[in-house]
PDB file of C-alpha atoms and ligand atoms in Angstrom:
ATOM      1  CA  UNK A   1      47.872  21.734-159.591  1.00  0.00           C
ATOM      2  CA  UNK A   2      49.075  24.219-162.216  1.00  0.00           C
ATOM      3  CA  UNK A   3      46.337  26.467-163.565  1.00  0.00           C
ATOM      4  CA  UNK A   4      45.331  25.489-167.099  1.00  0.00           C
ATOM      5  CA  UNK A   5      45.147  28.151-169.799  1.00  0.00           C
ATOM      6  CA  UNK A   6      41.536  28.403-170.817  1.00  0.00           C
ATOM      7  CA  UNK A   7      40.754  30.463-173.925  1.00  0.00           C
ATOM      8  CA  UNK A   8      37.826  32.758-173.253  1.00  0.00           C
ATOM      9  CA  UNK A   9      34.575  32.150-175.116  1.00  0.00           C
ATOM     10  CA  UNK A  10      31.921  34.777-175.760  1.00  0.00           C
ATOM     11  CA  UNK A  11      28.580  33.608-177.126  1.00  0.00           C
ATOM     12  CA  UNK A  12      25.655  35.769-178.182  1.00  0.00           C
ATOM     13  CA  UNK A  13      22.236  34.280-177.461  1.00  0.00           C
ATOM     14  CA  UNK A  14      19.878  36.172-179.736  1.00  0.00           C
ATOM     15  CA  UNK A  15      16.849  34.291-178.330  1.00  0.00           C
ATOM     16  CA  UNK A  16      13.590  34.792-180.319  1.00  0.00           C
ATOM     17  CA  UNK A  17      14.784  38.004-181.953  1.00  0.00           C
ATOM     18  CA  UNK A  18      15.788  39.094-185.470  1.00  0.00           C
ATOM     19  CA  UNK A  19      14.247  38.376-188.850  1.00  0.00           C
ATOM     20  CA  UNK A  20      16.504  36.691-191.389  1.00  0.00           C
ATOM     21  CA  UNK A  21      17.579  40.002-192.903  1.00  0.00           C
ATOM     22  CA  UNK A  22      18.113  41.630-189.488  1.00  0.00           C
ATOM     23  CA  UNK A  23      20.194  38.620-188.431  1.00  0.00           C
ATOM     24  CA  UNK A  24      22.300  38.909-191.586  1.00  0.00           C
ATOM     25  CA  UNK A  25      22.903  42.601-190.864  1.00  0.00           C
ATOM     26  CA  UNK A  26      23.875  41.969-187.240  1.00  0.00           C
ATOM     27  CA  UNK A  27      26.202  39.118-188.194  1.00  0.00           C
ATOM     28  CA  UNK A  28      27.786  41.265-190.935  1.00  0.00           C
ATOM     29  CA  UNK A  29      28.379  44.132-188.510  1.00  0.00           C
ATOM     30  CA  UNK A  30      30.006  41.792-185.998  1.00  0.00           C
ATOM     31  CA  UNK A  31      32.062  40.146-188.737  1.00  0.00           C
ATOM     32  CA  UNK A  32      33.388  43.449-190.018  1.00  0.00           C
ATOM     33  CA  UNK A  33      34.971  44.057-186.598  1.00  0.00           C
ATOM     34  CA  UNK A  34      35.870  40.552-185.507  1.00  0.00           C
ATOM     35  CA  UNK A  35      36.461  38.363-188.554  1.00  0.00           C
ATOM     36  CA  UNK A  36      40.142  37.957-187.704  1.00  0.00           C
ATOM     37  CA  UNK A  37      39.897  38.195-183.919  1.00  0.00           C
ATOM     38  CA  UNK A  38      41.649  35.259-182.293  1.00  0.00           C
ATOM     39  CA  UNK A  39      42.059  36.231-178.636  1.00  0.00           C
ATOM     40  CA  UNK A  40      38.708  34.670-177.707  1.00  0.00           C
ATOM     41  CA  UNK A  41      36.336  32.142-179.243  1.00  0.00           C
ATOM     42  CA  UNK A  42      33.256  33.890-180.610  1.00  0.00           C
ATOM     43  CA  UNK A  43      29.888  32.211-181.112  1.00  0.00           C
ATOM     44  CA  UNK A  44      26.683  33.637-182.586  1.00  0.00           C
ATOM     45  CA  UNK A  45      23.425  31.866-181.707  1.00  0.00           C
ATOM     46  CA  UNK A  46      20.608  33.232-183.858  1.00  0.00           C
ATOM     47  CA  UNK A  47      17.111  31.699-183.983  1.00  0.00           C
ATOM     48  CA  UNK A  48      16.736  28.536-186.099  1.00  0.00           C
ATOM     49  CA  UNK A  49      15.246  30.453-189.028  1.00  0.00           C
ATOM     50  CA  UNK A  50      18.407  32.546-189.413  1.00  0.00           C
ATOM     51  CA  UNK A  51      21.044  29.834-188.868  1.00  0.00           C
ATOM     52  CA  UNK A  52      21.756  29.199-192.538  1.00  0.00           C
ATOM     53  CA  UNK A  53      21.949  32.886-193.391  1.00  0.00           C
ATOM     54  CA  UNK A  54      24.265  33.701-190.487  1.00  0.00           C
ATOM     55  CA  UNK A  55      26.333  30.633-191.363  1.00  0.00           C
ATOM     56  CA  UNK A  56      26.811  32.032-194.876  1.00  0.00           C
ATOM     57  CA  UNK A  57      27.782  35.465-193.505  1.00  0.00           C
ATOM     58  CA  UNK A  58      30.455  34.150-191.123  1.00  0.00           C
ATOM     59  CA  UNK A  59      31.857  31.453-193.361  1.00  0.00           C
ATOM     60  CA  UNK A  60      35.673  31.655-193.731  1.00  0.00           C
ATOM     61  CA  UNK A  61      36.001  33.589-190.439  1.00  0.00           C
ATOM     62  CA  UNK A  62      36.903  32.479-186.916  1.00  0.00           C
ATOM     63  CA  UNK A  63      33.368  33.269-185.746  1.00  0.00           C
ATOM     64  CA  UNK A  64      31.398  30.108-185.018  1.00  0.00           C
ATOM     65  CA  UNK A  65      27.702  29.357-185.240  1.00  0.00           C
ATOM     66  CA  UNK A  66      25.545  28.019-182.406  1.00  0.00           C
ATOM     67  CA  UNK A  67      21.907  27.025-181.966  1.00  0.00           C
ATOM     68  CA  UNK A  68      19.768  27.784-178.926  1.00  0.00           C
ATOM     69  CA  UNK A  69      18.277  24.320-178.468  1.00  0.00           C
ATOM     70  CA  UNK A  70      17.850  20.926-180.159  1.00  0.00           C
ATOM     71  CA  UNK A  71      16.191  17.554-179.705  1.00  0.00           C
ATOM     72  CA  UNK A  72      18.174  14.504-178.626  1.00  0.00           C
ATOM     73  CA  UNK A  73      16.829  12.155-181.302  1.00  0.00           C
ATOM     74  CA  UNK A  74      18.544  11.875-184.671  1.00  0.00           C
ATOM     75  CA  UNK A  75      15.343  12.003-186.732  1.00  0.00           C
ATOM     76  CA  UNK A  76      11.728  10.900-186.699  1.00  0.00           C
ATOM     77  CA  UNK A  77       8.262  11.951-185.597  1.00  0.00           C
ATOM     78  CA  UNK A  78       9.098  14.925-183.346  1.00  0.00           C
ATOM     79  CA  UNK A  79       7.013  17.714-184.829  1.00  0.00           C
ATOM     80  CA  UNK A  80       8.617  21.090-184.388  1.00  0.00           C
ATOM     81  CA  UNK A  81      11.989  19.779-183.263  1.00  0.00           C
ATOM     82  CA  UNK A  82      15.492  20.044-184.759  1.00  0.00           C
ATOM     83  CA  UNK A  83      18.138  17.301-184.575  1.00  0.00           C
ATOM     84  CA  UNK A  84      21.920  17.494-184.003  1.00  0.00           C
ATOM     85  CA  UNK A  85      22.656  16.493-187.612  1.00  0.00           C
ATOM     86  CA  UNK A  86      20.329  19.229-188.899  1.00  0.00           C
ATOM     87  CA  UNK A  87      22.404  21.738-186.924  1.00  0.00           C
ATOM     88  CA  UNK A  88      25.652  20.334-188.318  1.00  0.00           C
ATOM     89  CA  UNK A  89      24.094  20.535-191.764  1.00  0.00           C
ATOM     90  CA  UNK A  90      24.036  24.333-191.471  1.00  0.00           C
ATOM     91  CA  UNK A  91      27.539  24.348-189.964  1.00  0.00           C
ATOM     92  CA  UNK A  92      26.679  24.835-186.307  1.00  0.00           C
ATOM     93  CA  UNK A  93      29.550  24.052-183.948  1.00  0.00           C
ATOM     94  CA  UNK A  94      27.790  24.858-180.678  1.00  0.00           C
ATOM     95  CA  UNK A  95      24.360  24.443-179.125  1.00  0.00           C
ATOM     96  CA  UNK A  96      23.017  26.102-175.978  1.00  0.00           C
ATOM     97  CA  UNK A  97      21.277  23.503-173.791  1.00  0.00           C
ATOM     98  CA  UNK A  98      19.245  23.827-170.604  1.00  0.00           C
ATOM     99  CA  UNK A  99      18.907  27.604-170.735  1.00  0.00           C
ATOM    100  CA  UNK A 100      16.820  28.746-167.769  1.00  0.00           C
ATOM    101  CA  UNK A 101      14.092  29.939-170.131  1.00  0.00           C
ATOM    102  CA  UNK A 102      13.807  26.392-171.452  1.00  0.00           C
ATOM    103  CA  UNK A 103      13.970  24.904-167.970  1.00  0.00           C
ATOM    104  CA  UNK A 104      11.226  27.171-166.604  1.00  0.00           C
ATOM    105  CA  UNK A 105       8.952  27.768-169.612  1.00  0.00           C
ATOM    106  CA  UNK A 106       9.332  24.411-171.377  1.00  0.00           C
ATOM    107  CA  UNK A 107       9.823  22.123-168.378  1.00  0.00           C
ATOM    108  CA  UNK A 108      13.297  20.924-169.295  1.00  0.00           C
ATOM    109  CA  UNK A 109      14.661  18.812-166.485  1.00  0.00           C
ATOM    110  CA  UNK A 110      18.267  17.833-165.803  1.00  0.00           C
ATOM    111  CA  UNK A 111      17.434  14.401-167.292  1.00  0.00           C
ATOM    112  CA  UNK A 112      16.268  15.983-170.550  1.00  0.00           C
ATOM    113  CA  UNK A 113      19.271  18.300-170.644  1.00  0.00           C
ATOM    114  CA  UNK A 114      21.532  15.293-170.059  1.00  0.00           C
ATOM    115  CA  UNK A 115      20.030  13.418-173.035  1.00  0.00           C
ATOM    116  CA  UNK A 116      20.541  16.488-175.206  1.00  0.00           C
ATOM    117  CA  UNK A 117      24.141  16.981-174.038  1.00  0.00           C
ATOM    118  CA  UNK A 118      24.990  13.369-174.932  1.00  0.00           C
ATOM    119  CA  UNK A 119      23.264  13.678-178.315  1.00  0.00           C
ATOM    120  CA  UNK A 120      25.054  16.948-179.060  1.00  0.00           C
ATOM    121  CA  UNK A 121      28.454  15.428-178.358  1.00  0.00           C
ATOM    122  CA  UNK A 122      27.619  12.324-180.375  1.00  0.00           C
ATOM    123  CA  UNK A 123      26.570  14.666-183.192  1.00  0.00           C
ATOM    124  CA  UNK A 124      29.849  16.599-183.089  1.00  0.00           C
ATOM    125  CA  UNK A 125      28.418  19.714-181.479  1.00  0.00           C
ATOM    126  CA  UNK A 126      29.865  21.488-178.465  1.00  0.00           C
ATOM    127  CA  UNK A 127      27.116  21.912-175.855  1.00  0.00           C
ATOM    128  CA  UNK A 128      26.949  25.108-173.804  1.00  0.00           C
ATOM    129  CA  UNK A 129      25.186  23.769-170.726  1.00  0.00           C
ATOM    130  CA  UNK A 130      23.376  26.381-168.626  1.00  0.00           C
ATOM    131  CA  UNK A 131      22.906  26.176-164.872  1.00  0.00           C
ATOM    132  CA  UNK A 132      21.849  28.727-162.290  1.00  0.00           C
ATOM    133  CA  UNK A 133      19.639  29.404-159.303  1.00  0.00           C
ATOM    134  CA  UNK A 134      16.533  31.580-158.997  1.00  0.00           C
ATOM    135  CA  UNK A 135      16.422  34.537-156.601  1.00  0.00           C
ATOM    136  CA  UNK A 136      14.552  32.742-153.842  1.00  0.00           C
ATOM    137  CA  UNK A 137      17.122  29.923-153.904  1.00  0.00           C
ATOM    138  CA  UNK A 138      19.966  32.431-153.586  1.00  0.00           C
ATOM    139  CA  UNK A 139      18.237  34.310-150.775  1.00  0.00           C
ATOM    140  CA  UNK A 140      17.499  31.123-148.848  1.00  0.00           C
ATOM    141  CA  UNK A 141      21.119  29.960-149.126  1.00  0.00           C
ATOM    142  CA  UNK A 142      20.278  27.049-151.442  1.00  0.00           C
ATOM    143  CA  UNK A 143      22.156  28.313-154.521  1.00  0.00           C
ATOM    144  CA  UNK A 144      25.130  25.960-154.201  1.00  0.00           C
ATOM    145  CA  UNK A 145      22.955  22.872-153.722  1.00  0.00           C
ATOM    146  CA  UNK A 146      20.738  23.795-156.670  1.00  0.00           C
ATOM    147  CA  UNK A 147      23.643  24.445-159.014  1.00  0.00           C
ATOM    148  CA  UNK A 148      25.487  21.313-157.875  1.00  0.00           C
ATOM    149  CA  UNK A 149      22.405  19.197-158.634  1.00  0.00           C
ATOM    150  CA  UNK A 150      22.035  20.796-162.067  1.00  0.00           C
ATOM    151  CA  UNK A 151      25.716  20.242-162.893  1.00  0.00           C
ATOM    152  CA  UNK A 152      25.651  16.624-161.713  1.00  0.00           C
ATOM    153  CA  UNK A 153      22.338  15.835-163.417  1.00  0.00           C
ATOM    154  CA  UNK A 154      22.993  17.607-166.707  1.00  0.00           C
ATOM    155  CA  UNK A 155      26.467  16.108-167.112  1.00  0.00           C
ATOM    156  CA  UNK A 156      25.792  12.627-165.687  1.00  0.00           C
ATOM    157  CA  UNK A 157      27.600   9.740-167.350  1.00  0.00           C
ATOM    158  CA  UNK A 158      29.698  11.814-169.734  1.00  0.00           C
ATOM    159  CA  UNK A 159      33.047  10.236-168.852  1.00  0.00           C
ATOM    160  CA  UNK A 160      35.861  11.655-170.972  1.00  0.00           C
ATOM    161  CA  UNK A 161      33.356  13.531-173.149  1.00  0.00           C
ATOM    162  CA  UNK A 162      33.052  16.095-170.369  1.00  0.00           C
ATOM    163  CA  UNK A 163      36.080  17.765-171.981  1.00  0.00           C
ATOM    164  CA  UNK A 164      33.871  18.741-174.941  1.00  0.00           C
ATOM    165  CA  UNK A 165      31.427  20.753-172.819  1.00  0.00           C
ATOM    166  CA  UNK A 166      31.246  24.457-172.006  1.00  0.00           C
ATOM    167  CA  UNK A 167      29.258  25.418-168.901  1.00  0.00           C
ATOM    168  CA  UNK A 168      27.381  28.686-168.514  1.00  0.00           C
ATOM    169  CA  UNK A 169      26.598  29.824-164.982  1.00  0.00           C
ATOM    170  CA  UNK A 170      23.575  32.080-165.311  1.00  0.00           C
ATOM    171  CA  UNK A 171      21.906  33.184-162.092  1.00  0.00           C
ATOM    172  CA  UNK A 172      18.275  33.336-163.216  1.00  0.00           C
ATOM    173  CA  UNK A 173      17.705  36.531-161.237  1.00  0.00           C
ATOM    174  CA  UNK A 174      20.306  38.272-163.392  1.00  0.00           C
ATOM    175  CA  UNK A 175      19.012  37.205-166.813  1.00  0.00           C
ATOM    176  CA  UNK A 176      17.377  40.027-168.717  1.00  0.00           C
ATOM    177  CA  UNK A 177      16.804  41.946-165.482  1.00  0.00           C
ATOM    178  CA  UNK A 178      19.707  44.387-165.606  1.00  0.00           C
ATOM    179  CA  UNK A 179      20.672  42.989-162.189  1.00  0.00           C
ATOM    180  CA  UNK A 180      24.149  41.557-162.594  1.00  0.00           C
ATOM    181  CA  UNK A 181      25.887  39.266-160.115  1.00  0.00           C
ATOM    182  CA  UNK A 182      28.827  41.041-158.522  1.00  0.00           C
ATOM    183  CA  UNK A 183      32.206  39.820-159.781  1.00  0.00           C
ATOM    184  CA  UNK A 184      32.761  38.310-156.317  1.00  0.00           C
ATOM    185  CA  UNK A 185      29.413  36.470-156.343  1.00  0.00           C
ATOM    186  CA  UNK A 186      30.059  35.155-159.839  1.00  0.00           C
ATOM    187  CA  UNK A 187      33.649  34.141-159.090  1.00  0.00           C
ATOM    188  CA  UNK A 188      32.549  32.314-155.942  1.00  0.00           C
ATOM    189  CA  UNK A 189      29.996  30.243-157.851  1.00  0.00           C
ATOM    190  CA  UNK A 190      32.368  29.549-160.737  1.00  0.00           C
ATOM    191  CA  UNK A 191      34.995  28.279-158.312  1.00  0.00           C
ATOM    192  CA  UNK A 192      32.307  26.178-156.622  1.00  0.00           C
ATOM    193  CA  UNK A 193      31.253  24.673-159.970  1.00  0.00           C
ATOM    194  CA  UNK A 194      34.897  23.879-160.752  1.00  0.00           C
ATOM    195  CA  UNK A 195      35.101  22.111-157.414  1.00  0.00           C
ATOM    196  CA  UNK A 196      31.975  20.099-158.228  1.00  0.00           C
ATOM    197  CA  UNK A 197      33.491  19.112-161.590  1.00  0.00           C
ATOM    198  CA  UNK A 198      36.650  18.055-159.766  1.00  0.00           C
ATOM    199  CA  UNK A 199      34.713  15.791-157.446  1.00  0.00           C
ATOM    200  CA  UNK A 200      32.548  14.231-160.184  1.00  0.00           C
ATOM    201  CA  UNK A 201      35.279  13.889-162.824  1.00  0.00           C
ATOM    202  CA  UNK A 202      38.803  14.841-161.799  1.00  0.00           C
ATOM    203  CA  UNK A 203      40.851  17.924-160.957  1.00  0.00           C
ATOM    204  CA  UNK A 204      42.612  18.006-164.298  1.00  0.00           C
ATOM    205  CA  UNK A 205      39.303  18.071-166.177  1.00  0.00           C
ATOM    206  CA  UNK A 206      37.879  20.641-163.760  1.00  0.00           C
ATOM    207  CA  UNK A 207      40.779  22.978-164.492  1.00  0.00           C
ATOM    208  CA  UNK A 208      40.370  22.650-168.241  1.00  0.00           C
ATOM    209  CA  UNK A 209      36.602  23.195-168.612  1.00  0.00           C
ATOM    210  CA  UNK A 210      35.446  26.656-169.580  1.00  0.00           C
ATOM    211  CA  UNK A 211      32.728  28.242-167.447  1.00  0.00           C
ATOM    212  CA  UNK A 212      30.989  31.299-168.868  1.00  0.00           C
ATOM    213  CA  UNK A 213      29.058  33.833-166.849  1.00  0.00           C
ATOM    214  CA  UNK A 214      25.651  34.955-168.131  1.00  0.00           C
ATOM    215  CA  UNK A 215      23.188  37.493-166.781  1.00  0.00           C
ATOM    216  CA  UNK A 216      23.009  41.133-167.860  1.00  0.00           C
ATOM    217  CA  UNK A 217      26.637  41.203-168.985  1.00  0.00           C
ATOM    218  CA  UNK A 218      27.371  44.373-170.921  1.00  0.00           C
ATOM    219  CA  UNK A 219      30.428  46.447-171.868  1.00  0.00           C
ATOM    220  CA  UNK A 220      30.312  48.398-168.601  1.00  0.00           C
ATOM    221  CA  UNK A 221      30.521  45.330-166.342  1.00  0.00           C
ATOM    222  CA  UNK A 222      32.158  42.714-168.593  1.00  0.00           C
ATOM    223  CA  UNK A 223      35.755  43.737-167.932  1.00  0.00           C
ATOM    224  CA  UNK A 224      35.619  43.082-164.214  1.00  0.00           C
ATOM    225  CA  UNK A 225      33.611  39.879-164.562  1.00  0.00           C
ATOM    226  CA  UNK A 226      35.916  38.505-167.244  1.00  0.00           C
ATOM    227  CA  UNK A 227      39.021  39.228-165.198  1.00  0.00           C
ATOM    228  CA  UNK A 228      37.937  36.861-162.424  1.00  0.00           C
ATOM    229  CA  UNK A 229      40.162  33.769-162.336  1.00  0.00           C
ATOM    230  CA  UNK A 230      37.375  31.221-162.862  1.00  0.00           C
ATOM    231  CA  UNK A 231      35.254  33.177-165.358  1.00  0.00           C
ATOM    232  CA  UNK A 232      36.157  32.000-168.832  1.00  0.00           C
ATOM    233  CA  UNK A 233      33.787  34.026-170.952  1.00  0.00           C
ATOM    234  CA  UNK A 234      30.237  35.208-171.258  1.00  0.00           C
ATOM    235  CA  UNK A 235      26.867  34.091-172.557  1.00  0.00           C
ATOM    236  CA  UNK A 236      25.315  37.356-173.628  1.00  0.00           C
ATOM    237  CA  UNK A 237      21.597  37.967-174.219  1.00  0.00           C
ATOM    238  CA  UNK A 238      20.394  41.553-174.591  1.00  0.00           C
ATOM    239  CA  UNK A 239      23.799  43.094-175.270  1.00  0.00           C
ATOM    240  CA  UNK A 240      24.411  40.585-178.074  1.00  0.00           C
ATOM    241  CA  UNK A 241      21.608  42.143-180.130  1.00  0.00           C
ATOM    242  CA  UNK A 242      23.681  45.263-180.629  1.00  0.00           C
ATOM    243  CA  UNK A 243      26.839  44.752-182.692  1.00  0.00           C
ATOM    244  CA  UNK A 244      28.803  47.487-180.951  1.00  0.00           C
ATOM    245  CA  UNK A 245      28.072  46.174-177.436  1.00  0.00           C
ATOM    246  CA  UNK A 246      28.834  42.598-178.409  1.00  0.00           C
ATOM    247  CA  UNK A 247      32.089  43.554-180.109  1.00  0.00           C
ATOM    248  CA  UNK A 248      33.128  45.619-177.077  1.00  0.00           C
ATOM    249  CA  UNK A 249      32.508  42.686-174.753  1.00  0.00           C
ATOM    250  CA  UNK A 250      34.493  40.335-177.007  1.00  0.00           C
ATOM    251  CA  UNK A 251      37.425  42.770-176.997  1.00  0.00           C
ATOM    252  CA  UNK A 252      37.412  42.709-173.190  1.00  0.00           C
ATOM    253  CA  UNK A 253      37.804  38.915-173.203  1.00  0.00           C
ATOM    254  CA  UNK A 254      41.462  38.042-173.501  1.00  0.00           C
TER     255      UNK A 254
HETATM  256  C1  LIG B 301      20.874  34.834-171.455  1.00  0.00           C
HETATM  257  O1  LIG B 301      19.714  34.770-171.779  1.00  0.00           O
HETATM  258  O2  LIG B 301      21.595  33.853-171.604  1.00  0.00           O
HETATM  259  C2  LIG B 301      21.351  36.090-170.891  1.00  0.00           C
HETATM  260  C3  LIG B 301      22.470  36.073-170.229  1.00  0.00           C
HETATM  261  O3  LIG B 301      20.573  37.206-171.096  1.00  0.00           O
HETATM  262  P1  LIG B 301      20.939  38.730-170.665  1.00  0.00           P
HETATM  263  O4  LIG B 301      22.347  38.967-171.056  1.00  0.00           O
HETATM  264  O5  LIG B 301      19.968  39.563-171.444  1.00  0.00           O
HETATM  265  O6  LIG B 301      20.719  38.810-169.197  1.00  0.00           O
END
């Protein structure tokens, strides 16, 4: 099977950081360097409160907007939640779903993530679906089984819509810890995930889906990670809060 060309995608997950004015400044700084950059897809995921402002800053550029979470319902009595159409209303194109912080702190299961993925696609959003094992699972040799179950559960029943999904492999032990997976460890898991996609869907689809790496990616380690054959981009936390670091990582993704 010929290798498909997969355009790299770098997304910044700002988590619960940045006031509206700080978010506008960060987005402006990134825009001044990357407004016309086309060698990789670029996504900024500020907190909900700053989505509209960042949307206004990046309008008319190639930089896209993403949210960090959403509810699966279209509207109704879900106090505190945000729907897919509300995200489209502020010009979001992407939404991060099933981040490990949501899985562990807010009890999101694969079933919940699956409902959200389907709702995102139905609402014209591209889901960035996060999977990844915790340290104890890696050390006990269970990482592959855990990740396979998350992939299968989170993407169950998607059919042809699987082509609209981006996957982020984020070993939980590497998120926000400064401990990065080695390029070999990351590549091995990415290739494994591609194999799982091939067995659930088909080989053609598996070759076309983009799989980002996430977990303490920064300018000093991004080049080697991003040059691995099955690593198609990065989901960046801490380093995305600094315009210079984020821009440097994007420029390494070709
Ligand atoms: C993340 O939260 O998705 C992440 C990868 O964080 P960090 O880059 O800070 O490890």
